[in-house]
mmCIF file of C-alpha atoms in Angstrom:
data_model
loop_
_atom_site.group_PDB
_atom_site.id
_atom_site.type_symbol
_atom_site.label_atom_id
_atom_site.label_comp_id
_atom_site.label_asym_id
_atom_site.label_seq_id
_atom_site.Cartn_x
_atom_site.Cartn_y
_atom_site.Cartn_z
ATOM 1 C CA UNK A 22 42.294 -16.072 60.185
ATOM 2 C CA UNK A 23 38.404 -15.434 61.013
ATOM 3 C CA UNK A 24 39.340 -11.853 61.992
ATOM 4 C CA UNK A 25 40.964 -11.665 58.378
ATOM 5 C CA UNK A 26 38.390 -13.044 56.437
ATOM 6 C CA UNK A 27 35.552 -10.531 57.949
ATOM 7 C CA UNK A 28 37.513 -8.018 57.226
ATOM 8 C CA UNK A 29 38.245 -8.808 53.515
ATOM 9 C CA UNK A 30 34.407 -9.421 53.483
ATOM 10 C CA UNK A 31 33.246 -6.305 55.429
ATOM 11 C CA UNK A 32 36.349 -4.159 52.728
ATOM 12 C CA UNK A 33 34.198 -6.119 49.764
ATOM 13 C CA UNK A 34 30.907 -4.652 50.914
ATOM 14 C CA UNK A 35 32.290 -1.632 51.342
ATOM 15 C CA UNK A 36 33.420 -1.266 47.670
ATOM 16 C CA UNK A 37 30.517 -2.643 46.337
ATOM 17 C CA UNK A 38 28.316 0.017 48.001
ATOM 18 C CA UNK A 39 30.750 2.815 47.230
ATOM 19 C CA UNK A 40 30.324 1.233 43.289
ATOM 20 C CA UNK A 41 26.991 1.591 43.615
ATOM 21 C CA UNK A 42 26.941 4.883 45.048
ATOM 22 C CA UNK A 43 29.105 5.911 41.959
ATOM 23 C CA UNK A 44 27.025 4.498 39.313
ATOM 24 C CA UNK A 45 23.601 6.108 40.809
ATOM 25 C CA UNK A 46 25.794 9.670 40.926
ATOM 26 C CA UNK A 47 26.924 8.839 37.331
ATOM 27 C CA UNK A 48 23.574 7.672 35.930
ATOM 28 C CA UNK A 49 22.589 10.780 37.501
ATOM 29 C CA UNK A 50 24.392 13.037 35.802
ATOM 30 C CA UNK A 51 25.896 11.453 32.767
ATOM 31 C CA UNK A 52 22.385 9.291 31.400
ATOM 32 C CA UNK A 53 19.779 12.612 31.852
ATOM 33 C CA UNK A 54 18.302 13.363 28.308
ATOM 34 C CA UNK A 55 19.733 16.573 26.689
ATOM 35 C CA UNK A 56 18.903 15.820 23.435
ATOM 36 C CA UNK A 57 15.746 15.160 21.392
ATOM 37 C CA UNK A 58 16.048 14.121 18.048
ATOM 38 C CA UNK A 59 13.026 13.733 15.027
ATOM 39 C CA UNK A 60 13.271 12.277 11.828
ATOM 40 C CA UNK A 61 10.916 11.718 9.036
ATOM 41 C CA UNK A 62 8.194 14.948 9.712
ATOM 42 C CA UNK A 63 8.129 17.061 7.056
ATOM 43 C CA UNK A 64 5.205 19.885 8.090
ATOM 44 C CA UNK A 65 5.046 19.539 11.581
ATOM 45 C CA UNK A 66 8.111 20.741 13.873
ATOM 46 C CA UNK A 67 10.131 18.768 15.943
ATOM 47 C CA UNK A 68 9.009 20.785 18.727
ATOM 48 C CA UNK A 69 5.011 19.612 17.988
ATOM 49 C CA UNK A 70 6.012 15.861 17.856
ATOM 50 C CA UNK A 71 8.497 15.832 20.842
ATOM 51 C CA UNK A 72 5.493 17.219 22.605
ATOM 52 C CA UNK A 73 3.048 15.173 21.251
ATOM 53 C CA UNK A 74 5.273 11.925 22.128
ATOM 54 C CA UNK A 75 5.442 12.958 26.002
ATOM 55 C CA UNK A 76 9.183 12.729 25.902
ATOM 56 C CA UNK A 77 10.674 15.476 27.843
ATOM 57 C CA UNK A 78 14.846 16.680 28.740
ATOM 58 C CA UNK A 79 15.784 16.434 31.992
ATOM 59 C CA UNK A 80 15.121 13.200 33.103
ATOM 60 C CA UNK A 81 17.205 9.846 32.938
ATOM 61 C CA UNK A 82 17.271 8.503 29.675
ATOM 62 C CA UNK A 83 16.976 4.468 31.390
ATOM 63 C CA UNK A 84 13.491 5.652 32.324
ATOM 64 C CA UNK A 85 12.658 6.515 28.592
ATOM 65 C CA UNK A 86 8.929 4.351 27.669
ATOM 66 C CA UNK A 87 9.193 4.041 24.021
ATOM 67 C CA UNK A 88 6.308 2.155 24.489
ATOM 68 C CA UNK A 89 4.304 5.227 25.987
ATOM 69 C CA UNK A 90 5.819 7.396 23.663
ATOM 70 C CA UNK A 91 5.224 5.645 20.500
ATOM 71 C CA UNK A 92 0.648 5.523 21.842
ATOM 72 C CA UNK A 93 1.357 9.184 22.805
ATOM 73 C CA UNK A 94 2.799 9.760 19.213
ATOM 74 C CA UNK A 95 -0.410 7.733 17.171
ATOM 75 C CA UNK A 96 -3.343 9.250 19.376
ATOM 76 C CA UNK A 97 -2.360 12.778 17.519
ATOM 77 C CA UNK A 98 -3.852 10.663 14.390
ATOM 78 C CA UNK A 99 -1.098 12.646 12.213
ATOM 79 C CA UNK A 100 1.264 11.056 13.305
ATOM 80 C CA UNK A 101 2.558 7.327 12.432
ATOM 81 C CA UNK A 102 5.517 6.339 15.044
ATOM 82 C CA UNK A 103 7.662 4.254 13.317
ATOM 83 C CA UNK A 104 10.207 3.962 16.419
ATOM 84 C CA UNK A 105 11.895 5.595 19.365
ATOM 85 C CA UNK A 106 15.295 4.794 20.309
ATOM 86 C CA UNK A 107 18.201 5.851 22.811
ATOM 87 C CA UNK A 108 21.224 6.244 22.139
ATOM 88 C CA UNK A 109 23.436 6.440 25.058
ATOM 89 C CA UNK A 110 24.601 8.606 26.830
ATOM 90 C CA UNK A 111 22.235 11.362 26.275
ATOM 91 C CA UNK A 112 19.706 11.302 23.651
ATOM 92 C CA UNK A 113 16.293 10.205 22.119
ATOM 93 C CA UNK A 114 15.379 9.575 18.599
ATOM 94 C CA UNK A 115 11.939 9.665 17.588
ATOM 95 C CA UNK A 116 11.040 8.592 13.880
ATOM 96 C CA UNK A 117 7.973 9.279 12.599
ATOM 97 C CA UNK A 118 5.984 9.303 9.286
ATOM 98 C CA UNK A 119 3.243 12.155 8.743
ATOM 99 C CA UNK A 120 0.170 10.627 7.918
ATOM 100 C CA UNK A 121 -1.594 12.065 4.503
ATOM 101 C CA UNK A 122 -5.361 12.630 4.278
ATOM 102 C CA UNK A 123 -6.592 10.648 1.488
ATOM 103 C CA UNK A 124 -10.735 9.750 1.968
ATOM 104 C CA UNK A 125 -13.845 10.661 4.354
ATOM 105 C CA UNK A 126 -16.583 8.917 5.342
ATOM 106 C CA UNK A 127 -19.567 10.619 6.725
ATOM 107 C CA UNK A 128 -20.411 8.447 9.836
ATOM 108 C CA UNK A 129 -24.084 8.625 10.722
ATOM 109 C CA UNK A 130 -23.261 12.628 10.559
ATOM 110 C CA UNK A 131 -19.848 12.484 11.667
ATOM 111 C CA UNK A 132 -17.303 13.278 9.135
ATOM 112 C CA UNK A 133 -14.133 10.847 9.433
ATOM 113 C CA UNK A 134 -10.737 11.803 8.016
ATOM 114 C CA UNK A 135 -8.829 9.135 6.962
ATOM 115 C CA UNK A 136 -5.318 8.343 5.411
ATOM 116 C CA UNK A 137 -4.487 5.369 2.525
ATOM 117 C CA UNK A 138 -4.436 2.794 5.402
ATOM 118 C CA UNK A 139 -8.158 3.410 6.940
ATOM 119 C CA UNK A 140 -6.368 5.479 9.758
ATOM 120 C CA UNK A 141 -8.847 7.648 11.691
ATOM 121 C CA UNK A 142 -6.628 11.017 11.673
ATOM 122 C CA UNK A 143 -9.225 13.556 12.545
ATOM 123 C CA UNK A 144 -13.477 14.581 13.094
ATOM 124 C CA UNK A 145 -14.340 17.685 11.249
ATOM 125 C CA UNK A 146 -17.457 19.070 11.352
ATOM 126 C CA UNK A 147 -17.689 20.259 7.353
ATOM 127 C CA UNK A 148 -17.493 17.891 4.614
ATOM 128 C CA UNK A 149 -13.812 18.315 3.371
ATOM 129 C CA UNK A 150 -14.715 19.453 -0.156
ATOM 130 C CA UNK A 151 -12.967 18.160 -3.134
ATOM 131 C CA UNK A 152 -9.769 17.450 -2.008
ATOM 132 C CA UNK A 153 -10.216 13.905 -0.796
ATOM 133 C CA UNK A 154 -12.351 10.876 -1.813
ATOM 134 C CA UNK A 155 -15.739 10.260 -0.377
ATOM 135 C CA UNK A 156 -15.435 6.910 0.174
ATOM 136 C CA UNK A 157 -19.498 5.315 0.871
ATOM 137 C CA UNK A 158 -21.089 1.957 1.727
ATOM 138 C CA UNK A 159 -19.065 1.912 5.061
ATOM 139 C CA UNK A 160 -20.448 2.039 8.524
ATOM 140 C CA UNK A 161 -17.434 1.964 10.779
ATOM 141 C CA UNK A 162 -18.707 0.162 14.377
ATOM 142 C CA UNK A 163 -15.372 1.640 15.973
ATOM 143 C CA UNK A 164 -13.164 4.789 15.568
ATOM 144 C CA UNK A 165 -11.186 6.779 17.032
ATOM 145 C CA UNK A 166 -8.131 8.878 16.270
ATOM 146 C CA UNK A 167 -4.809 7.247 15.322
ATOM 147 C CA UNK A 168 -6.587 4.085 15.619
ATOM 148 C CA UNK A 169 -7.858 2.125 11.686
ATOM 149 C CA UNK A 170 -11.698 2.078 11.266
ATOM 150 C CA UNK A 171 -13.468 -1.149 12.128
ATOM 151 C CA UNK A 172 -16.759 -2.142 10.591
ATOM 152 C CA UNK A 173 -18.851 -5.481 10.518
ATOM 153 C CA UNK A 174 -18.120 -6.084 6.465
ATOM 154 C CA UNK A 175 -15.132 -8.962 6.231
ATOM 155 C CA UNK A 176 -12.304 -7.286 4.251
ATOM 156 C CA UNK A 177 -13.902 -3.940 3.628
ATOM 157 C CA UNK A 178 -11.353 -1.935 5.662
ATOM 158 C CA UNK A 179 -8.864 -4.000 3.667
ATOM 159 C CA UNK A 180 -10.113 -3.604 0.566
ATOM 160 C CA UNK A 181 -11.001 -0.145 0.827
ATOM 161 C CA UNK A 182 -7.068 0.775 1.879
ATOM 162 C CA UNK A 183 -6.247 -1.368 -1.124
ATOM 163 C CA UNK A 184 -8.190 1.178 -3.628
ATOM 164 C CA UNK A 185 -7.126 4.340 -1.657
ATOM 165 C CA UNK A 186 -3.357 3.372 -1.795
ATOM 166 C CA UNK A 187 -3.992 2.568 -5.444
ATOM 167 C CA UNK A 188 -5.473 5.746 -6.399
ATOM 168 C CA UNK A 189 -2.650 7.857 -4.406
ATOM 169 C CA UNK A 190 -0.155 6.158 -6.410
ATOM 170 C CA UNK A 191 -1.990 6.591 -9.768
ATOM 171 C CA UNK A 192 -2.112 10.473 -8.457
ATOM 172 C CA UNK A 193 -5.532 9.865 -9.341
ATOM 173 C CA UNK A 194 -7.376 11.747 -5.800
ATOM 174 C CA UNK A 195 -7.763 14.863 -7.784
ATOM 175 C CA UNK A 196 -9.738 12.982 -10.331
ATOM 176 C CA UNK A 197 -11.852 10.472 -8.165
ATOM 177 C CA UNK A 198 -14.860 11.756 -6.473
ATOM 178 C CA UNK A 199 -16.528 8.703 -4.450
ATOM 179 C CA UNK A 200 -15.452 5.171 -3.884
ATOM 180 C CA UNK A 201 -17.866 2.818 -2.317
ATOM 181 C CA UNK A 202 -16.696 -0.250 -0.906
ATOM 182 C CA UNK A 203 -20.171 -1.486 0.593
ATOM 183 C CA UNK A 204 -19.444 -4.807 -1.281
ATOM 184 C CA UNK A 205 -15.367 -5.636 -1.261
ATOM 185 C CA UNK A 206 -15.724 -7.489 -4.040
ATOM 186 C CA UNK A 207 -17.348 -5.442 -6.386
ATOM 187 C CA UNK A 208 -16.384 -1.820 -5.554
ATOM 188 C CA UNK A 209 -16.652 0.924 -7.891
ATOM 189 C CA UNK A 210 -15.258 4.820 -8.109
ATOM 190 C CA UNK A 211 -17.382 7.682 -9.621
ATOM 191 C CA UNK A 212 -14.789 9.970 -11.289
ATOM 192 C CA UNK A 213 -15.175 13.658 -11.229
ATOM 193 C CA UNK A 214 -16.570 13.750 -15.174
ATOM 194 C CA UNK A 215 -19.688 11.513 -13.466
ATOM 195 C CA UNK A 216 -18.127 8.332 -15.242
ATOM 196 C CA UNK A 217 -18.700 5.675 -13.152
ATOM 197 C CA UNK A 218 -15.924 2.818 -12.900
ATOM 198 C CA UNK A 219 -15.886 -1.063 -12.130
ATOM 199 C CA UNK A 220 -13.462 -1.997 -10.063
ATOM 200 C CA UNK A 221 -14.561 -5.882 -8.771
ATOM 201 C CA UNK A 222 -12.219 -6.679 -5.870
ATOM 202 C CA UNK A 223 -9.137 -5.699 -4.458
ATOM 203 C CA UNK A 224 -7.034 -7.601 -7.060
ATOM 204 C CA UNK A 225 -4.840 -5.965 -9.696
ATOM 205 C CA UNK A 226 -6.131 -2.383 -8.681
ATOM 206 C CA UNK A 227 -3.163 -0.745 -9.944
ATOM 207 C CA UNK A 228 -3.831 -2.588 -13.363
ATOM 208 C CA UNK A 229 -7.411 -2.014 -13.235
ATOM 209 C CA UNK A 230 -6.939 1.785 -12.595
ATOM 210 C CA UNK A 231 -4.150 2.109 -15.618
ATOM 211 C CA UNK A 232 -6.763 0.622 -17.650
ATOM 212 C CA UNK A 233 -9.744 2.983 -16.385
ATOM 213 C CA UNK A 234 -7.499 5.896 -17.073
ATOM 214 C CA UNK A 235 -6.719 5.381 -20.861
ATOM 215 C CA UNK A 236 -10.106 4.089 -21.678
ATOM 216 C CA UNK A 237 -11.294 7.434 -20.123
ATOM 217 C CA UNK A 238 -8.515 9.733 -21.922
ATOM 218 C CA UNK A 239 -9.816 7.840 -25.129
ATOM 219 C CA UNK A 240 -13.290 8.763 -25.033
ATOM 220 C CA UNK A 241 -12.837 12.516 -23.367
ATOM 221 C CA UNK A 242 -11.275 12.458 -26.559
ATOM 222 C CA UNK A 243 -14.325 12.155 -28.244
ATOM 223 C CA UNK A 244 -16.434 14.119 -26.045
ATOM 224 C CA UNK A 245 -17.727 11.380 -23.910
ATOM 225 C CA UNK A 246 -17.692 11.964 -20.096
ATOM 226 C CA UNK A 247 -20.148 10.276 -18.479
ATOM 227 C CA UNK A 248 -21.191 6.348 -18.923
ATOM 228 C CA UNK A 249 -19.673 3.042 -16.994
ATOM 229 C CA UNK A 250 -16.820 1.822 -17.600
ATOM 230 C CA UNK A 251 -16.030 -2.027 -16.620
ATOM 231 C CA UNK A 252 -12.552 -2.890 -15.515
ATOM 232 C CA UNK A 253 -13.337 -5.767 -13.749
ATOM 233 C CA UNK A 254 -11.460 -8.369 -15.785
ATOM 234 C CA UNK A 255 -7.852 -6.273 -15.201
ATOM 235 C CA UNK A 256 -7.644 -6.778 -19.215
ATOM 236 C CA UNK A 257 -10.061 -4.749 -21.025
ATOM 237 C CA UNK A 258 -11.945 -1.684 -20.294
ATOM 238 C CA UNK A 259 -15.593 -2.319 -21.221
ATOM 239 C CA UNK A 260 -17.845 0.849 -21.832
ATOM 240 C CA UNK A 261 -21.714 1.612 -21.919
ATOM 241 C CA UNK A 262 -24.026 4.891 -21.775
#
């Protein structure tokens, strides 16, 4: 009876190993990435990203760090990772959003590219023209690329994201030609024409900026382009010389 029961035991082992064995030769054949997938980019190539992410074919898909991938992906600074994912048996999806240059900030000499969300993307060594805002009164303490800006002013990163996103989606960037944040709660924006514009804090920007525009459009009407213009209150557009 002993005898019998070893060698059910000893049979057991046996499969188990040979299960094992199988799954290792399976997982070693069957789960290897062969596939590579990107969604979301829209200028750079899927070969760029899948490059920049560290993800390679080849190797088993169980040992796939979307973790490591995803701080591969943001230290490019162009890139925002919004996930990677496998999908069994064979292949890797990265998503991904590009990042869009929207304001610079000339660091003590260092010129900072930055998207909507205070995202260092890039250092350049000439100021970027008039494509982007120049955004002022901001001394980041730390930067680096793919990383947002820090500085010692509470709520200044914040607030100054706040007035970026708002002026993207009032496709305004063309028209704005500083924004300085160096108090959050009275910031102000120096169009293009030289008029200078009130925004107060971070409240009702969107409101504030509707207001600035057809208070401006008004008086370019009549040939004024230059003066301040208070928006403060989010209800009325106030105007001097």
């Amino acid at each position: 009876m002993a005898s019998r029961r070893r060698e059910t035991k000893g049979f057991l082992l046996v499969a188990a190993l040979v299960a094992v064995l199988a799954l290792y030769i399976l997982a070693g054949n069957v789960f290897v990435v062969r596939e590579i997938e990107v969604e979301g980019n829209q200028d750079l190539s899927d070969a760029d990203i899948i490059r920049m992410s560290g993800l390679s074919i080849g190797g088993s898909i169980f040992r796939v760090n979307a973790q490591d991938a995803m701080h591969s992906l943001s230290s490019y600074g162009k890139i925002k990772p919004l996930s990677v994912t496998t999908q069994l048996p064979d292949t890797v999806v990265l998503t991904v959003e590009e990042r869009t240059p929207g304001a610079y900030v000339d660091c003590y000499g260092v010129i900072l590219v930055l998207d909507d969300e205070g995202v260092m993307m890039e250092r350049v060594n000439a100021l970027p023209g008039d494509t982007l805002v120049y955004v002022t009164g901001v001394k980041p303490t730390r930067y680096s690329v793919g990383s947002t800006i820090a500085t010692d002013v509470r709520g200044q990163v914040e607030a100054m994201s706040a007035a970026l996103a708002a002026i993207r989606q009032a496709n305004a960037v063309s028209a704005v030609s500083e924004l300085n944040v160096e108090n959050p709660d009275n910031m102000y924006l120096v169009a293009r024409s030289g008029m200078v514009v009130m925004l107060g804090d971070s409240e009702n920007l969107a409101g504030k900026l509707l207001l600035a525009g057809a208070a401006m459009n008004d008086l370019q009407a009549r040939g004024i382009t230059q003066g301040r213009l208070d928006v403060r209150s989010g209800t009325q557009a106030d105007f001097r010389a």
